[in-house]
Coordinates of C-alpha atoms in Angstrom, one line a residue:
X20 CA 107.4 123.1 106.0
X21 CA 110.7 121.4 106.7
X22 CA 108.9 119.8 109.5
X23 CA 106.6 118.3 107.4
X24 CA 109.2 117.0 104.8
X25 CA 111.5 116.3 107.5
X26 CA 108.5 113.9 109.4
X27 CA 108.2 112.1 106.3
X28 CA 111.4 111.2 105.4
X29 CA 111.9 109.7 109.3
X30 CA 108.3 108.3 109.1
X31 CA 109.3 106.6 105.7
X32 CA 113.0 105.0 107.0
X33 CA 110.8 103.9 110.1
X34 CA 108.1 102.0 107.5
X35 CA 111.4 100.3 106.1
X36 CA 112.9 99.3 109.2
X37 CA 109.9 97.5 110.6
X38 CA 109.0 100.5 113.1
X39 CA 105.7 101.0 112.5
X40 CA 104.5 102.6 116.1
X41 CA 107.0 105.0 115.8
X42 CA 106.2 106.2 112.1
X43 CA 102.5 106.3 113.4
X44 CA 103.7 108.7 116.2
X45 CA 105.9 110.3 113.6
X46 CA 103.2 110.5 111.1
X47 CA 100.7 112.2 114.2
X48 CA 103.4 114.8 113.9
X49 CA 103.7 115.3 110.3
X50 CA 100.0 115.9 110.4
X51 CA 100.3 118.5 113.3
X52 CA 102.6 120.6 110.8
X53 CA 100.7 120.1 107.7
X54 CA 98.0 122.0 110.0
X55 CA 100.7 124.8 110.6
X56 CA 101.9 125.2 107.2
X57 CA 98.2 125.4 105.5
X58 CA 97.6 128.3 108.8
X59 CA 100.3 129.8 108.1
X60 CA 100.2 130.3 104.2
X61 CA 96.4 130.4 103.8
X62 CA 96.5 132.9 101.1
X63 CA 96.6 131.8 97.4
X64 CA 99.5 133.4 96.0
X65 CA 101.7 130.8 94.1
X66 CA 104.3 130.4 97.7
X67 CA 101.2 129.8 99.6
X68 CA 99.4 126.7 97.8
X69 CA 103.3 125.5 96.5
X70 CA 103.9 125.2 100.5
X71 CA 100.3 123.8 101.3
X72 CA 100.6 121.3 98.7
X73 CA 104.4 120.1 99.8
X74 CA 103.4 119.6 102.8
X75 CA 100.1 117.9 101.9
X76 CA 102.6 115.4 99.6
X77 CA 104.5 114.8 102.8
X78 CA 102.2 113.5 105.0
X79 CA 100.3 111.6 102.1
X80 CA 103.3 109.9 101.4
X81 CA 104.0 109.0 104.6
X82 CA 100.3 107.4 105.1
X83 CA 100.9 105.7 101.9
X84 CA 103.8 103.8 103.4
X85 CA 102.5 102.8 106.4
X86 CA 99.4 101.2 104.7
X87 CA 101.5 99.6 102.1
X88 CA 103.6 98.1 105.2
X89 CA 100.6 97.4 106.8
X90 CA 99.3 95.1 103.7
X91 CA 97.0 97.8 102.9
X92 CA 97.7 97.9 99.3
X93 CA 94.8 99.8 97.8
X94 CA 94.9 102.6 101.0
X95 CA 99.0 103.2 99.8
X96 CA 98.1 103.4 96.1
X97 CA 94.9 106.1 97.2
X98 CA 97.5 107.8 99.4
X99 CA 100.3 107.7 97.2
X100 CA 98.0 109.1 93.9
X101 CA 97.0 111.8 96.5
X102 CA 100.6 112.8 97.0
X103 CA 101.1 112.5 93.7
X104 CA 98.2 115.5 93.2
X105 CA 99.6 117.5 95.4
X106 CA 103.2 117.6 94.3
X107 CA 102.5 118.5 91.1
X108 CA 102.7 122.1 91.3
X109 CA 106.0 121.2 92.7
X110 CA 107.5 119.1 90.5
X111 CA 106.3 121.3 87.7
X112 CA 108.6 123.7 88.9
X113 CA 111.7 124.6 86.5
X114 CA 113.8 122.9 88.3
X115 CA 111.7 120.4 90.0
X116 CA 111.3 120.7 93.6
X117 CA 110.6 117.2 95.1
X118 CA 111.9 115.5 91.8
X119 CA 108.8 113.6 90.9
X120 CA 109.9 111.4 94.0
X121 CA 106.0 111.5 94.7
X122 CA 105.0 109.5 90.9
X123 CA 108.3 107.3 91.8
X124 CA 107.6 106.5 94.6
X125 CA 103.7 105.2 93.3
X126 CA 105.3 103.4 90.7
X127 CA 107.8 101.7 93.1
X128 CA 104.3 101.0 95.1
X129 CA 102.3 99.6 92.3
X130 CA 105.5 96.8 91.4
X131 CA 105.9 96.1 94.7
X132 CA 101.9 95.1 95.0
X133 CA 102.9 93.1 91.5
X134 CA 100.8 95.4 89.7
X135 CA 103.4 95.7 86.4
X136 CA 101.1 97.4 83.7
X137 CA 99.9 99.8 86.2
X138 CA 103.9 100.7 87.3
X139 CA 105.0 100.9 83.5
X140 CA 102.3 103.4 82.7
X141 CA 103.7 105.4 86.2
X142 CA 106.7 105.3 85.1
X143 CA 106.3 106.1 81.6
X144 CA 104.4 109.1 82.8
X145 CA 107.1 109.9 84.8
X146 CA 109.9 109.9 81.7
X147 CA 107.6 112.6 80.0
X148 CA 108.6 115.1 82.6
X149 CA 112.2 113.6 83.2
X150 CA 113.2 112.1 80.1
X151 CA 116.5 110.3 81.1
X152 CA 115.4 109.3 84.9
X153 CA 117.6 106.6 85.4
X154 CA 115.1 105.5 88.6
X155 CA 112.4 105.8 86.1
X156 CA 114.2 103.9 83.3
X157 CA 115.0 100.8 85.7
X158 CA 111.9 100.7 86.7
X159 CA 110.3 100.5 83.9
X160 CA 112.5 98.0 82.9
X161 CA 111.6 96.1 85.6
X162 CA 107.7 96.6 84.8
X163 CA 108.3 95.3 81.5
X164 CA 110.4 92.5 82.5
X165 CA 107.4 91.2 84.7
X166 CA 105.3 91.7 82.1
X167 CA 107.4 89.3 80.2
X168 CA 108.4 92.2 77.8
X169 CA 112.2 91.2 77.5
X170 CA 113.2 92.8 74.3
X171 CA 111.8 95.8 75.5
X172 CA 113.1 95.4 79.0
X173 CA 116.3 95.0 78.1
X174 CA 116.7 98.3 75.6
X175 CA 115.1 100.2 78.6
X176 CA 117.8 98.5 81.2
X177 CA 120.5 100.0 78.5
X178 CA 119.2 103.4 78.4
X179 CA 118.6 103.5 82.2
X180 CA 122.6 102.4 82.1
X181 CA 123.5 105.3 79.6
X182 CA 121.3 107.4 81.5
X183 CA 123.5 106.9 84.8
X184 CA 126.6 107.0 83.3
X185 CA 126.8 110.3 83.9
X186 CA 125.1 110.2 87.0
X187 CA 127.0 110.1 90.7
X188 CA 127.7 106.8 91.9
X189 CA 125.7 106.8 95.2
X190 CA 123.0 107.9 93.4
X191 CA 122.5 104.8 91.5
X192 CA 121.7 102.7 94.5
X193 CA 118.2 103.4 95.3
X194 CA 115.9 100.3 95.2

């Protein structure tokens, strides 16, 4: 499992950095221990499919950027949505386990393909589970924003501000 999680998170910083060989090699690997987990928890007790379906999330993710890099906007939204599925069990968890990253991470997707209604509904969706999100919040404030939305954007920006207050600094930085 932690090779799987640990694959995507080096697959996704080499998407960002403009490596994309090397998160294809990386991604070949996440894929490799998807196999392993799924073999190795193939009952269906609640551990077993929570594992298969983290690691499923992992490498989905991982395809999802690498197509989106790739200009492949439609393949990382499919991708994405299907990492989305399978983290739910996941992030349904009291607390949640891969903290909806999956549905942010779609929503990031969908803005970045300028795709605004679609990203505000994400990330509405998103503040059902995890009402004060502040990643959720400035998204959506972004979504609305480009949606020409400004009243609204701009009482979202000042609950995404209240929401953070709290909130430790370095955490606010994510893009």
């Amino acid at each position: 499992m932690a090779q799987a999680l640990g694959a995507q998170a080096r697959g996704v910083a080499q998407t960002r950095t403009g490596r994309i060989a090397e998160a294809k090699k990386t991604l070949a690997g996440a894929e490799a221990a998807v196999q392993k987990v799924h073999a190795a928890h193939a009952g269906n007790d609640d551990f077993d499919l929570l594992l298969r379906d983290m690691a499923s999330s992992a490498a989905s993710r991982l395809r999802a950027e690498i197509a989106l890099t790739e200009k492949r906007g439609d393949a990382a939204l499919a991708e994405q949505a299907l990492a989305v599925a399978s983290a739910k069990r996941a992030d349904d968890a009291e607390p949640p386990m891969l903290a909806a990253g999956a549905t942010l991470a779609l929503a990031d997707m969908q803005l970045a393909l300028g795709r605004a209604v679609d990203a505000e509904a994400t990330y509405r969706s998103d503040l059902v589970s995890q009402p004060d999100s502040g990643w959720a919040l400035r998204g959506l404030a972004r979504a609305l924003a480009l949606q020409g939305k400004t009243a609204e954007a701009a009482s979202t920006s000042e609950r995404a501000e209240r929401a953070w207050a709290q909130a430790d600094a370095a955490l606010k930085t994510r893009s």
